[in-house]
mmCIF file of C-alpha atoms in Angstrom:
data_model
loop_
_atom_site.group_PDB
_atom_site.id
_atom_site.type_symbol
_atom_site.label_atom_id
_atom_site.label_comp_id
_atom_site.label_asym_id
_atom_site.label_seq_id
_atom_site.Cartn_x
_atom_site.Cartn_y
_atom_site.Cartn_z
ATOM 1 C CA UNK A 1 -90.072 20.613 -2.164
ATOM 2 C CA UNK A 2 -88.217 20.341 1.104
ATOM 3 C CA UNK A 3 -85.170 22.524 1.542
ATOM 4 C CA UNK A 4 -81.917 20.927 2.645
ATOM 5 C CA UNK A 5 -79.043 22.349 4.671
ATOM 6 C CA UNK A 6 -75.537 20.907 4.687
ATOM 7 C CA UNK A 7 -72.085 22.087 5.734
ATOM 8 C CA UNK A 8 -70.440 24.078 2.968
ATOM 9 C CA UNK A 9 -67.142 22.243 3.159
ATOM 10 C CA UNK A 10 -65.250 19.503 4.968
ATOM 11 C CA UNK A 11 -61.679 18.275 5.005
ATOM 12 C CA UNK A 12 -60.585 14.738 5.748
ATOM 13 C CA UNK A 13 -57.546 12.541 5.407
ATOM 14 C CA UNK A 14 -57.144 9.427 3.360
ATOM 15 C CA UNK A 15 -58.356 6.300 5.093
ATOM 16 C CA UNK A 16 -60.712 8.091 7.449
ATOM 17 C CA UNK A 17 -64.463 7.695 7.625
ATOM 18 C CA UNK A 18 -66.357 10.798 6.580
ATOM 19 C CA UNK A 19 -69.844 11.631 7.779
ATOM 20 C CA UNK A 20 -71.804 14.421 6.102
ATOM 21 C CA UNK A 21 -75.042 15.408 7.775
ATOM 22 C CA UNK A 22 -77.956 17.033 6.010
ATOM 23 C CA UNK A 23 -80.911 18.770 7.609
ATOM 24 C CA UNK A 24 -84.359 18.581 5.970
ATOM 25 C CA UNK A 25 -86.823 19.710 8.586
ATOM 26 C CA UNK A 26 -89.750 20.056 6.187
ATOM 27 C CA UNK A 27 -89.503 16.616 4.641
ATOM 28 C CA UNK A 28 -92.870 15.253 3.543
ATOM 29 C CA UNK A 29 -94.257 11.776 4.111
ATOM 30 C CA UNK A 30 -93.697 10.694 0.509
ATOM 31 C CA UNK A 31 -90.218 12.190 0.156
ATOM 32 C CA UNK A 32 -87.123 10.083 -0.340
ATOM 33 C CA UNK A 33 -83.606 11.215 0.535
ATOM 34 C CA UNK A 34 -80.985 10.909 -2.162
ATOM 35 C CA UNK A 35 -77.315 11.796 -2.217
ATOM 36 C CA UNK A 36 -75.365 12.745 -5.322
ATOM 37 C CA UNK A 37 -71.664 13.226 -5.961
ATOM 38 C CA UNK A 38 -70.243 15.697 -8.448
ATOM 39 C CA UNK A 39 -66.705 15.891 -9.743
ATOM 40 C CA UNK A 40 -65.453 18.982 -11.606
ATOM 41 C CA UNK A 41 -66.645 19.166 -15.204
ATOM 42 C CA UNK A 42 -69.099 16.311 -14.724
ATOM 43 C CA UNK A 43 -72.793 15.993 -14.013
ATOM 44 C CA UNK A 44 -73.930 14.788 -10.587
ATOM 45 C CA UNK A 45 -73.835 11.043 -10.053
ATOM 46 C CA UNK A 46 -76.181 9.007 -7.848
ATOM 47 C CA UNK A 47 -74.613 7.623 -4.655
ATOM 48 C CA UNK A 48 -77.364 6.318 -2.406
ATOM 49 C CA UNK A 49 -81.044 6.697 -1.607
ATOM 50 C CA UNK A 50 -83.221 5.903 1.378
ATOM 51 C CA UNK A 51 -86.506 6.503 3.113
ATOM 52 C CA UNK A 52 -85.809 5.567 6.724
ATOM 53 C CA UNK A 53 -83.348 3.739 9.011
ATOM 54 C CA UNK A 54 -80.144 2.612 7.325
ATOM 55 C CA UNK A 55 -79.209 1.879 3.751
ATOM 56 C CA UNK A 56 -75.846 0.543 2.639
ATOM 57 C CA UNK A 57 -74.380 -0.069 -0.784
ATOM 58 C CA UNK A 58 -70.926 -0.701 -2.159
ATOM 59 C CA UNK A 59 -69.785 2.900 -1.808
ATOM 60 C CA UNK A 60 -71.637 4.450 1.143
ATOM 61 C CA UNK A 61 -74.119 4.159 3.972
ATOM 62 C CA UNK A 62 -77.063 6.401 4.658
ATOM 63 C CA UNK A 63 -78.417 6.840 8.164
ATOM 64 C CA UNK A 64 -81.883 8.301 8.634
ATOM 65 C CA UNK A 65 -83.343 8.792 12.137
ATOM 66 C CA UNK A 66 -86.938 8.003 12.931
ATOM 67 C CA UNK A 67 -88.144 11.600 12.543
ATOM 68 C CA UNK A 68 -86.451 11.809 9.086
ATOM 69 C CA UNK A 69 -85.599 15.470 9.633
ATOM 70 C CA UNK A 70 -81.952 14.792 8.944
ATOM 71 C CA UNK A 71 -79.752 12.217 7.289
ATOM 72 C CA UNK A 72 -76.069 11.317 7.368
ATOM 73 C CA UNK A 73 -74.020 10.103 4.449
ATOM 74 C CA UNK A 74 -71.127 7.953 5.598
ATOM 75 C CA UNK A 75 -68.143 7.313 3.325
ATOM 76 C CA UNK A 76 -65.836 4.618 4.711
ATOM 77 C CA UNK A 77 -62.083 4.971 4.308
ATOM 78 C CA UNK A 78 -62.038 7.861 1.866
ATOM 79 C CA UNK A 79 -59.353 8.267 -0.760
ATOM 80 C CA UNK A 80 -58.116 11.266 -2.722
ATOM 81 C CA UNK A 81 -60.523 10.372 -5.507
ATOM 82 C CA UNK A 82 -63.477 11.010 -3.184
ATOM 83 C CA UNK A 83 -62.723 14.721 -3.317
ATOM 84 C CA UNK A 84 -65.943 16.110 -4.763
ATOM 85 C CA UNK A 85 -69.109 18.009 -3.948
ATOM 86 C CA UNK A 86 -71.837 15.972 -2.248
ATOM 87 C CA UNK A 87 -75.478 16.987 -2.525
ATOM 88 C CA UNK A 88 -78.333 15.905 -0.295
ATOM 89 C CA UNK A 89 -81.662 16.007 -2.110
ATOM 90 C CA UNK A 90 -85.219 15.373 -1.014
ATOM 91 C CA UNK A 91 -88.097 14.611 -3.350
ATOM 92 C CA UNK A 92 -91.274 12.656 -3.905
ATOM 93 C CA UNK A 93 -89.831 10.100 -6.274
ATOM 94 C CA UNK A 94 -92.690 7.709 -5.763
ATOM 95 C CA UNK A 95 -94.839 10.211 -7.564
ATOM 96 C CA UNK A 96 -92.482 10.035 -10.497
ATOM 97 C CA UNK A 97 -91.459 13.659 -10.326
ATOM 98 C CA UNK A 98 -87.684 13.183 -10.255
ATOM 99 C CA UNK A 99 -87.494 16.938 -9.862
ATOM 100 C CA UNK A 100 -84.745 18.079 -7.560
ATOM 101 C CA UNK A 101 -83.968 21.411 -5.999
ATOM 102 C CA UNK A 102 -80.288 21.477 -5.160
ATOM 103 C CA UNK A 103 -78.917 23.024 -1.993
ATOM 104 C CA UNK A 104 -75.402 24.302 -1.566
ATOM 105 C CA UNK A 105 -73.815 20.869 -1.325
ATOM 106 C CA UNK A 106 -70.795 19.934 0.755
ATOM 107 C CA UNK A 107 -67.378 20.332 -0.788
ATOM 108 C CA UNK A 108 -65.282 17.459 0.547
ATOM 109 C CA UNK A 109 -61.540 17.677 0.239
ATOM 110 C CA UNK A 110 -59.540 14.557 1.031
ATOM 111 C CA UNK A 111 -55.957 15.198 1.991
ATOM 112 C CA UNK A 112 -53.025 12.829 1.706
ATOM 113 C CA UNK B 1 -80.379 3.374 -16.425
ATOM 114 C CA UNK B 2 -80.496 6.267 -18.843
ATOM 115 C CA UNK B 3 -77.477 7.474 -20.808
ATOM 116 C CA UNK B 4 -77.553 11.142 -21.723
ATOM 117 C CA UNK B 5 -75.613 12.843 -24.491
ATOM 118 C CA UNK B 6 -75.337 16.602 -24.594
ATOM 119 C CA UNK B 7 -74.093 18.663 -27.497
ATOM 120 C CA UNK B 8 -72.037 20.760 -27.663
ATOM 121 C CA UNK B 9 -69.845 19.910 -24.687
ATOM 122 C CA UNK B 10 -68.533 23.447 -24.672
ATOM 123 C CA UNK B 11 -68.750 26.626 -26.694
ATOM 124 C CA UNK B 12 -67.537 30.204 -26.711
ATOM 125 C CA UNK B 13 -70.131 32.636 -28.031
ATOM 126 C CA UNK B 14 -70.383 36.321 -28.760
ATOM 127 C CA UNK B 15 -72.738 38.410 -26.692
ATOM 128 C CA UNK B 16 -76.092 39.015 -28.323
ATOM 129 C CA UNK B 17 -76.117 35.666 -30.100
ATOM 130 C CA UNK B 18 -78.021 32.487 -29.231
ATOM 131 C CA UNK B 19 -76.906 28.929 -28.609
ATOM 132 C CA UNK B 20 -79.015 25.796 -28.761
ATOM 133 C CA UNK B 21 -77.990 22.864 -26.588
ATOM 134 C CA UNK B 22 -79.187 19.382 -27.440
ATOM 135 C CA UNK B 23 -79.961 16.564 -25.026
ATOM 136 C CA UNK B 24 -80.384 13.031 -26.356
ATOM 137 C CA UNK B 25 -81.373 10.107 -24.138
ATOM 138 C CA UNK B 26 -80.866 6.475 -25.091
ATOM 139 C CA UNK B 27 -84.322 5.473 -23.896
ATOM 140 C CA UNK B 28 -87.745 6.989 -23.553
ATOM 141 C CA UNK B 29 -88.113 8.953 -20.338
ATOM 142 C CA UNK B 30 -91.049 10.746 -18.858
ATOM 143 C CA UNK B 31 -89.304 13.645 -17.202
ATOM 144 C CA UNK B 32 -86.571 15.867 -18.584
ATOM 145 C CA UNK B 33 -85.116 18.899 -16.858
ATOM 146 C CA UNK B 34 -82.631 21.644 -17.583
ATOM 147 C CA UNK B 35 -80.273 23.009 -14.931
ATOM 148 C CA UNK B 36 -77.713 25.781 -14.834
ATOM 149 C CA UNK B 37 -74.567 25.672 -12.756
ATOM 150 C CA UNK B 38 -72.557 28.853 -12.461
ATOM 151 C CA UNK B 39 -68.846 28.588 -11.629
ATOM 152 C CA UNK B 40 -68.308 27.233 -8.140
ATOM 153 C CA UNK B 41 -72.025 27.147 -7.413
ATOM 154 C CA UNK B 42 -74.738 24.565 -6.985
ATOM 155 C CA UNK B 43 -77.225 23.561 -9.657
ATOM 156 C CA UNK B 44 -80.264 25.728 -10.312
ATOM 157 C CA UNK B 45 -83.312 24.271 -11.996
ATOM 158 C CA UNK B 46 -84.313 26.245 -15.077
ATOM 159 C CA UNK B 47 -87.345 24.313 -16.275
ATOM 160 C CA UNK B 48 -89.105 21.030 -16.804
ATOM 161 C CA UNK B 49 -89.242 20.061 -20.475
ATOM 162 C CA UNK B 50 -92.716 18.735 -21.215
ATOM 163 C CA UNK B 51 -93.274 16.492 -24.200
ATOM 164 C CA UNK B 52 -95.704 18.029 -26.627
ATOM 165 C CA UNK B 53 -96.370 21.163 -24.596
ATOM 166 C CA UNK B 54 -94.689 24.281 -23.290
ATOM 167 C CA UNK B 55 -91.974 23.874 -20.700
ATOM 168 C CA UNK B 56 -92.625 24.709 -17.057
ATOM 169 C CA UNK B 57 -90.202 27.377 -15.888
ATOM 170 C CA UNK B 58 -88.911 27.991 -12.384
ATOM 171 C CA UNK B 59 -88.987 31.395 -10.799
ATOM 172 C CA UNK B 60 -86.481 33.729 -12.389
ATOM 173 C CA UNK B 61 -86.416 31.975 -15.752
ATOM 174 C CA UNK B 62 -88.578 32.901 -18.742
ATOM 175 C CA UNK B 63 -89.374 31.322 -22.067
ATOM 176 C CA UNK B 64 -88.112 34.260 -24.124
ATOM 177 C CA UNK B 65 -84.637 33.862 -22.652
ATOM 178 C CA UNK B 66 -84.532 30.070 -22.424
ATOM 179 C CA UNK B 67 -86.869 28.533 -24.996
ATOM 180 C CA UNK B 68 -87.105 24.767 -24.639
ATOM 181 C CA UNK B 69 -88.333 22.130 -27.037
ATOM 182 C CA UNK B 70 -89.300 18.520 -26.297
ATOM 183 C CA UNK B 71 -90.531 16.941 -29.523
ATOM 184 C CA UNK B 72 -90.440 13.363 -28.210
ATOM 185 C CA UNK B 73 -89.584 11.245 -25.186
ATOM 186 C CA UNK B 74 -85.861 11.000 -25.949
ATOM 187 C CA UNK B 75 -84.832 14.481 -27.033
ATOM 188 C CA UNK B 76 -84.903 18.069 -25.831
ATOM 189 C CA UNK B 77 -83.206 21.347 -26.644
ATOM 190 C CA UNK B 78 -82.469 24.412 -24.560
ATOM 191 C CA UNK B 79 -81.688 27.703 -26.279
ATOM 192 C CA UNK B 80 -79.885 30.475 -24.459
ATOM 193 C CA UNK B 81 -81.019 33.611 -26.258
ATOM 194 C CA UNK B 82 -79.451 37.046 -26.619
ATOM 195 C CA UNK B 83 -76.528 35.973 -24.509
ATOM 196 C CA UNK B 84 -74.552 38.159 -22.141
ATOM 197 C CA UNK B 85 -71.433 37.322 -20.104
ATOM 198 C CA UNK B 86 -73.715 36.602 -17.124
ATOM 199 C CA UNK B 87 -75.021 33.565 -19.017
ATOM 200 C CA UNK B 88 -71.603 31.934 -18.833
ATOM 201 C CA UNK B 89 -72.341 28.713 -16.997
ATOM 202 C CA UNK B 90 -72.575 24.986 -17.316
ATOM 203 C CA UNK B 91 -75.973 23.860 -18.568
ATOM 204 C CA UNK B 92 -77.038 20.328 -17.675
ATOM 205 C CA UNK B 93 -79.803 18.098 -18.912
ATOM 206 C CA UNK B 94 -81.378 15.685 -16.454
ATOM 207 C CA UNK B 95 -83.873 12.875 -16.855
ATOM 208 C CA UNK B 96 -85.902 10.835 -14.413
ATOM 209 C CA UNK B 97 -85.961 7.106 -14.781
ATOM 210 C CA UNK B 98 -86.239 3.989 -12.712
ATOM 211 C CA UNK B 99 -82.731 2.718 -12.282
ATOM 212 C CA UNK B 100 -81.542 -0.163 -10.189
ATOM 213 C CA UNK B 101 -82.603 1.861 -7.191
ATOM 214 C CA UNK B 102 -86.113 3.030 -6.518
ATOM 215 C CA UNK B 103 -85.843 6.046 -8.764
ATOM 216 C CA UNK B 104 -82.990 8.130 -10.037
ATOM 217 C CA UNK B 105 -82.316 11.372 -11.778
ATOM 218 C CA UNK B 106 -79.565 11.026 -14.351
ATOM 219 C CA UNK B 107 -77.475 13.945 -15.519
ATOM 220 C CA UNK B 108 -75.629 14.687 -18.694
ATOM 221 C CA UNK B 109 -72.025 15.825 -18.662
ATOM 222 C CA UNK B 110 -73.101 19.381 -19.227
ATOM 223 C CA UNK B 111 -72.409 22.122 -21.758
ATOM 224 C CA UNK B 112 -69.841 24.662 -20.678
ATOM 225 C CA UNK B 113 -70.824 28.013 -22.170
ATOM 226 C CA UNK B 114 -68.571 31.061 -22.186
ATOM 227 C CA UNK B 115 -69.987 34.338 -23.464
ATOM 228 C CA UNK B 116 -67.494 36.974 -24.509
#
């Protein structure tokens, strides 16, 4: 399973766009990139998933360059409630494994 | 999507005792996993719970300390045996399922264990 590297922490202000970049140099051909969000005292929650290029949903966008060795989670106009830990995960979901090895995650703090 | 219920949600236990954590899923799922999350840390995979066979443990985790059962496709238990204060953590159950996205791993709310 590919190892991921992310910044340990980030601070932002309400209303700003936040970009969290994740490095996964050893990503395999069949691996997908998935981002999870975790609030205190809760289990991680799915945010977005992609394989290449750009994916957008109602809460975030995911940018993946052609070499797929990194990815960037973009959160538009963050609010205080977006304060959480964000995990970048890589895994061969097509194979039905669903097995994730978590990295350190990025602790995002949104300030008023 | 899968809905996961974990019991208990929290417990305070005496050292040397054991605690069994239950994970119930509202639908049949192929893959079930157990994670541990120590205070302020990331999640660490303990094992894959295999239906009808012995669990597959990750490096650093052994069956004698963390016996796991998986009697069917909707239920699993994790036992933390002979507990010490170092076992104080949040234990989370996770399942793999095909959600509205390509594939997702769903997590329970966790069991907060304090060993005194």
